[in-house]
XYZ file of C-alpha atoms in Angstrom:
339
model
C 104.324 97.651 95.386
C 106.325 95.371 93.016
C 104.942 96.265 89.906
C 104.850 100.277 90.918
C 107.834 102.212 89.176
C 110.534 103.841 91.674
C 109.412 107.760 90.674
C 106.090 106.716 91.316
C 106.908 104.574 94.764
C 108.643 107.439 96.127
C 105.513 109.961 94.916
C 103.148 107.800 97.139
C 104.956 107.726 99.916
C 104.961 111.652 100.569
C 101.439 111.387 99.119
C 100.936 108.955 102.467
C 103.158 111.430 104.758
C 102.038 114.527 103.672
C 98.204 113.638 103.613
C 97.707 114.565 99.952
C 94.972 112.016 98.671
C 91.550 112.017 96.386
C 88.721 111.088 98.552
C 85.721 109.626 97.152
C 82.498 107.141 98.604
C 82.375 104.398 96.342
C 79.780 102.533 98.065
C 76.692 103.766 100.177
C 73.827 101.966 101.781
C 70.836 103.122 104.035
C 70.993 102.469 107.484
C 69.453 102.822 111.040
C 70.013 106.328 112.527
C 72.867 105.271 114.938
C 74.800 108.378 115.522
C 76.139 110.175 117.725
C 76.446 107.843 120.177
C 78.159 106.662 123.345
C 80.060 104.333 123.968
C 77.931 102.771 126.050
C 74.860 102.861 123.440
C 77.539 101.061 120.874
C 77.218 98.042 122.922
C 73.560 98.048 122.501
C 74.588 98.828 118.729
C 77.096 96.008 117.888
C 75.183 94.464 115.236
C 74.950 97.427 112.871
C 78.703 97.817 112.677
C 80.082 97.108 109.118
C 82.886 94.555 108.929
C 85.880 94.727 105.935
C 88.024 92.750 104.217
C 90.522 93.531 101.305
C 92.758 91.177 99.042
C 94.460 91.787 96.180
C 91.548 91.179 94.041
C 88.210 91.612 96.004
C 87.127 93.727 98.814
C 84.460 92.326 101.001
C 81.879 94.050 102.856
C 79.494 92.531 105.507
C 76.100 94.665 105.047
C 73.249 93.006 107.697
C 73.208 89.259 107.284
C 75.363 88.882 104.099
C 78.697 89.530 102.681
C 79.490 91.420 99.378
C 82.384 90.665 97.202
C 83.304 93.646 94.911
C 86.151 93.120 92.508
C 88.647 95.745 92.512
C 89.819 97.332 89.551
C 93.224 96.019 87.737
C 94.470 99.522 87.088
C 94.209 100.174 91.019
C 91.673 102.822 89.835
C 88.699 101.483 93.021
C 86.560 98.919 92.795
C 83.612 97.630 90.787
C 80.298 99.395 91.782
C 77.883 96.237 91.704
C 79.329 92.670 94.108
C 80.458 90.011 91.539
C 78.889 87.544 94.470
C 76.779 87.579 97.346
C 77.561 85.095 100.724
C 74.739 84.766 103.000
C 73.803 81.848 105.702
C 73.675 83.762 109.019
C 69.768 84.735 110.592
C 70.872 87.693 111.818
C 73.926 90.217 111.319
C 77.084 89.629 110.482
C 79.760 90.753 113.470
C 83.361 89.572 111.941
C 84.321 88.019 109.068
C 88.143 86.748 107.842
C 89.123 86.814 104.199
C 92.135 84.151 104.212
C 93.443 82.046 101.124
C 90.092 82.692 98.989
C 88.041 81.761 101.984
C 85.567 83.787 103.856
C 84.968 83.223 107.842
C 82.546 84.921 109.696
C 80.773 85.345 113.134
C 76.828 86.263 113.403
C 74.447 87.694 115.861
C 72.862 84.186 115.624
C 75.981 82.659 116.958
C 77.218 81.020 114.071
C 79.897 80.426 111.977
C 79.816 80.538 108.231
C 82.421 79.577 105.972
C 82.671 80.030 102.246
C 85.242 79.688 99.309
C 84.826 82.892 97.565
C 85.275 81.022 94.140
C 82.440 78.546 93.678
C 79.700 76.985 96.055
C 81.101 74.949 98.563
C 79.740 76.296 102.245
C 80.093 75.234 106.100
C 77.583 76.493 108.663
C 77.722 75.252 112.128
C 76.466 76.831 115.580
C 78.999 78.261 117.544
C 78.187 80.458 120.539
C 75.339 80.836 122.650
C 74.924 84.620 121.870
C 76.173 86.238 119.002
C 80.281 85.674 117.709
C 81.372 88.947 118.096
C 84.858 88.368 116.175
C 86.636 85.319 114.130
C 90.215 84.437 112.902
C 91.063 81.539 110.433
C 94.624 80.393 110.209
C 95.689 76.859 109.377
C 93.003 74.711 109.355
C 91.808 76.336 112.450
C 88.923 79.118 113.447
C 89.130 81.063 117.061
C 85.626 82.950 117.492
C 85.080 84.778 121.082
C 81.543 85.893 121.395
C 79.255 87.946 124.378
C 78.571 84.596 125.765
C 82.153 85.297 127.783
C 83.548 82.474 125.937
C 86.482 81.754 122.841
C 86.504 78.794 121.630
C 88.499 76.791 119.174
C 87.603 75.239 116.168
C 88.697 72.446 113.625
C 88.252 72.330 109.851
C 90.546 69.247 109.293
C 88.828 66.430 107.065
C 86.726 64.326 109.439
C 86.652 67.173 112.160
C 85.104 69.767 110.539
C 83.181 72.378 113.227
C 84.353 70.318 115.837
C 85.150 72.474 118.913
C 88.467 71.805 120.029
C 88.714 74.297 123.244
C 86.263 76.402 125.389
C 87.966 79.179 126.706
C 86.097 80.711 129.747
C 87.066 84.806 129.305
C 84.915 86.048 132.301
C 84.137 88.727 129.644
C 82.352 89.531 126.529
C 85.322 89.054 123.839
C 85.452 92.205 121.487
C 88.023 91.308 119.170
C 90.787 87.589 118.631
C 93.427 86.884 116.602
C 95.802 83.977 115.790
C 99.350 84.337 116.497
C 101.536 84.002 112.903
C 103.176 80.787 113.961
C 99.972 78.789 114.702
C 100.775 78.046 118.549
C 98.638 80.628 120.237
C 95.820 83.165 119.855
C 95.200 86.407 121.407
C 92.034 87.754 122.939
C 90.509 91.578 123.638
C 87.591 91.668 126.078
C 85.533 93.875 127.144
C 87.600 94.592 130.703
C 84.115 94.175 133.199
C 84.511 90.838 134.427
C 88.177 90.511 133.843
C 90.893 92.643 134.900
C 93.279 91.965 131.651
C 91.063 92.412 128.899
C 94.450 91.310 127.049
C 95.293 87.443 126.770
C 97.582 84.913 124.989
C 96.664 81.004 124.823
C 97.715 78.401 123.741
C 96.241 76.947 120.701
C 96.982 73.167 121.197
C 95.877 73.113 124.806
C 93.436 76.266 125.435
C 95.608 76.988 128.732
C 96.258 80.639 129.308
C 99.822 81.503 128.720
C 100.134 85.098 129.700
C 98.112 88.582 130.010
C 99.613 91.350 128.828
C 99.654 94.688 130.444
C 98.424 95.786 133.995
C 96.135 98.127 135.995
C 93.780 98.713 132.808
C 90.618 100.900 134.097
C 87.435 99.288 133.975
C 85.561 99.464 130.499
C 89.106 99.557 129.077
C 87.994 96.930 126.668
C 89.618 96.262 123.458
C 87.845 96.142 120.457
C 90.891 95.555 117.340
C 94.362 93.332 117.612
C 96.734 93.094 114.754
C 99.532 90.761 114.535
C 102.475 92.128 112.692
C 105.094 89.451 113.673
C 104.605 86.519 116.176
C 106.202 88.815 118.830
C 104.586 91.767 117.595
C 101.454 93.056 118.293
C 98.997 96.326 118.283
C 96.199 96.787 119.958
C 93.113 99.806 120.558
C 89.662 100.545 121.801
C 88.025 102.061 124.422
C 90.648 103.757 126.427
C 91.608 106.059 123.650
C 95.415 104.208 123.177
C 97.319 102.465 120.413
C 99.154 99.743 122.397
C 102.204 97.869 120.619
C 103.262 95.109 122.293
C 106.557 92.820 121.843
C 106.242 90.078 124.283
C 109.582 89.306 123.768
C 110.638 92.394 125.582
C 107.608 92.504 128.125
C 104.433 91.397 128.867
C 103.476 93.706 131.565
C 104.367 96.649 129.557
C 103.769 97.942 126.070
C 106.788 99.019 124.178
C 105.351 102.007 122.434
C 101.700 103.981 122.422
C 99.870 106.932 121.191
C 96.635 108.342 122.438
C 93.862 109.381 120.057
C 94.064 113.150 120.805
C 90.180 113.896 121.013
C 89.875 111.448 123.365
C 87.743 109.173 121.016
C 87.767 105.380 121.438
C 89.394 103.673 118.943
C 87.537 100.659 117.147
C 89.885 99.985 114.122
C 93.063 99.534 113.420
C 95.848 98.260 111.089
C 99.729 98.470 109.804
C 102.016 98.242 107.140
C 103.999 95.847 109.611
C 106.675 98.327 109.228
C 106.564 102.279 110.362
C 102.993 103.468 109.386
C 99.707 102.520 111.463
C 96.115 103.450 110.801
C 93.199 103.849 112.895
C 89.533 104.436 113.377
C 88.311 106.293 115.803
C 84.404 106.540 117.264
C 83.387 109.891 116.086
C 83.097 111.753 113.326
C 84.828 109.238 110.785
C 88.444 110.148 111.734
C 91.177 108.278 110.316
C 94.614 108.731 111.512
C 97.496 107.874 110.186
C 100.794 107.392 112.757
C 104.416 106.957 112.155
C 105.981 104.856 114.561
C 109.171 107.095 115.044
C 107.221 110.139 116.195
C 104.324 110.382 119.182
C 102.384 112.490 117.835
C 99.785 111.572 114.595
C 100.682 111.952 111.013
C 97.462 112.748 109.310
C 93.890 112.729 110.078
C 90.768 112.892 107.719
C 87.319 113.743 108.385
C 85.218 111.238 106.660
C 81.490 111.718 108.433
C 80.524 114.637 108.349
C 78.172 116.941 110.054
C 76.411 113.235 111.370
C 78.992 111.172 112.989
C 79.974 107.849 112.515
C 82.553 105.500 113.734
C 85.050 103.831 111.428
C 84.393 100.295 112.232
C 87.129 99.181 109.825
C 89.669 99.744 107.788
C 91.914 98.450 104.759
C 94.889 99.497 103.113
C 96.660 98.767 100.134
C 100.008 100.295 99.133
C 98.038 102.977 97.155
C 94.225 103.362 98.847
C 93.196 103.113 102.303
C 89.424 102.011 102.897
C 87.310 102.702 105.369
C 83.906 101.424 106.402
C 81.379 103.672 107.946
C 77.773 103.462 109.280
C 76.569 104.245 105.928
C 78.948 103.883 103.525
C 82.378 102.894 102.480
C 85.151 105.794 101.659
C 88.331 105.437 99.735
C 91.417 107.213 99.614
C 93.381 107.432 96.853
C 96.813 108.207 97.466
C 98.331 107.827 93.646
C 96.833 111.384 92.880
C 97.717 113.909 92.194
């Protein structure tokens, strides 16, 4: 937002609020007929969900077994239409991937773990997980990956080390979605809430010991498929039971602080924030992305993306000026410098 002029800043910003955008697909892709389906069925579906990544030069797209790096445009205009490289390594689908510090992490269906530097050749493929690594993180020399073998486990890159597991986590539940905490010391974990009754937990990075759980009586199948860290404190979290949870475990562990509920009672599989008042998120059906405000209860702005076959958002990305959002079959973009 730096380089943006002040007229133009403030012209963006009620572009955001007020929902006034250019849409436009700027990538598409065949696909399995997966939709509609439950939520159930998306179990059975996990491995044709689309993963995302965006930094302020590439946006990376996981598409079957490898991972697309598409340059984005220098006038903020989209991105380029062909990938300016091509990361592959896994057997099978790509679940998760990380883009952190020009490297690229990600979790397979054949329960490994890839890592590449996105400039140049260099590569690291070790096996992870018994069944397939559902979702990675990457943060200072360390990788967390949970997986459907009810495990997280910890992982070292340091010189020497490297794909060494540190800590096996036992999670009594297939993990959906992890995250490492902004100061290094702990990670968080979203399971699928079958096994477990918490499908919320903290631990400790260093040891692997659980330090807390966060939240109580959670209905069964309440699992939690996204977790965003906006401050070590701070935390959001969505997925099955239809709520935006935001967490400050400073306050309360046992209780969220704030959340919203996805008003057509869709799960919600994506979801991300400016780490100040606005939130996005994807919900199961029908491509809807809403956009929240964290002073009011009630959502901002939605848009229709999939439609009349329905898709899930399985991810999202936002920039100051374009929010993108992967679908089954393609990836939309909205543009929110026009008009």
């Amino acid at each position: 937002a730096a380089g943006i002029p002040v007229k133009e800043r403030v012209k963006v910003s009620q572009n955001w609020r007020q929902g006034r955008c250019r849409r436009e697909t700027v990538l598409k892709w065949k696909c399995k007929q997966v939709a509609p389906f439950s939520s159930a069925a998306s179990l059975l579906l996990s491995l044709l969900m689309p993963w995302m990544e965006l930094d302020g030069e590439y946006l990376c797209l996981s598409q079957a077994e490898n991972i697309q790096a598409y340059r984005l445009c220098p006038d903020g205009t989209g991105l380029q239409r062909h990938p300016q490289a091509i990361f592959s390594g896994h057997q099978e689908d790509v679940c998760r991937f990380v883009l952190v510090n020009s490297h690229i992490v990600s979790g397979g269906g054949d329960g490994n773990i890839v890592l590449h530097k996105i400039h140049g050749s260099y590569s690291i493929k070790f096996s992870a997980h018994e069944q397939e690594v559902n979702c990675v993180d990457f943060q200072g020399g360390l990788i967390v990956s949970g997986s459907r073998d009810r495990t997280a486990k910890v992982w070292s890159l340091s010189a020497g080390r490297v794909g060494q597991c540190l800590h096996t986590v036992q999670t009594e539940d297939r993990v959906w979605s992890i995250a490492i905490s902004p100061l290094l010391s702990s990670f968080v974990t979203g399971t699928a809430c079958c096994g477990h009754t918490s499908p919320l937990r903290i631990w400790d990075l260093e040891s692997g010991q659980l330090l807390t759980c966060l939240g109580t009586d959670f209905h069964r199948g309440a699992g939690v498929l996204d977790v965003f860290y906006e401050t070590p404190s701070l935390l959001l979290s969505c997925g099955y039971d239809t709520y935006i949870r935001y967490w400050d475990i400073r306050t309360s562990t046992r209780k969220c602080v704030q959340e919203w509920e996805e008003p057509h009672d869709s799960a919600l599989y994506c979801i991300r924030s400016d780490k100040n008042h606005m939130i996005a998120s994807g919900s199961s059906y029908y491509g809807v992305v809403r956009l929240w405000d964290k002073r009011q209860t009630r959502c901002l702005q939605s848009f229709h993306l999939s439609s009349p076959t329905s898709s899930p958002v399985y991810c999202l990305r936002f920039s100051t000026t374009h929010l993108y959002a992967a679908l089954a079959s393609a990836v939309h973009v909205l543009d929110f410098t026009a008009p």
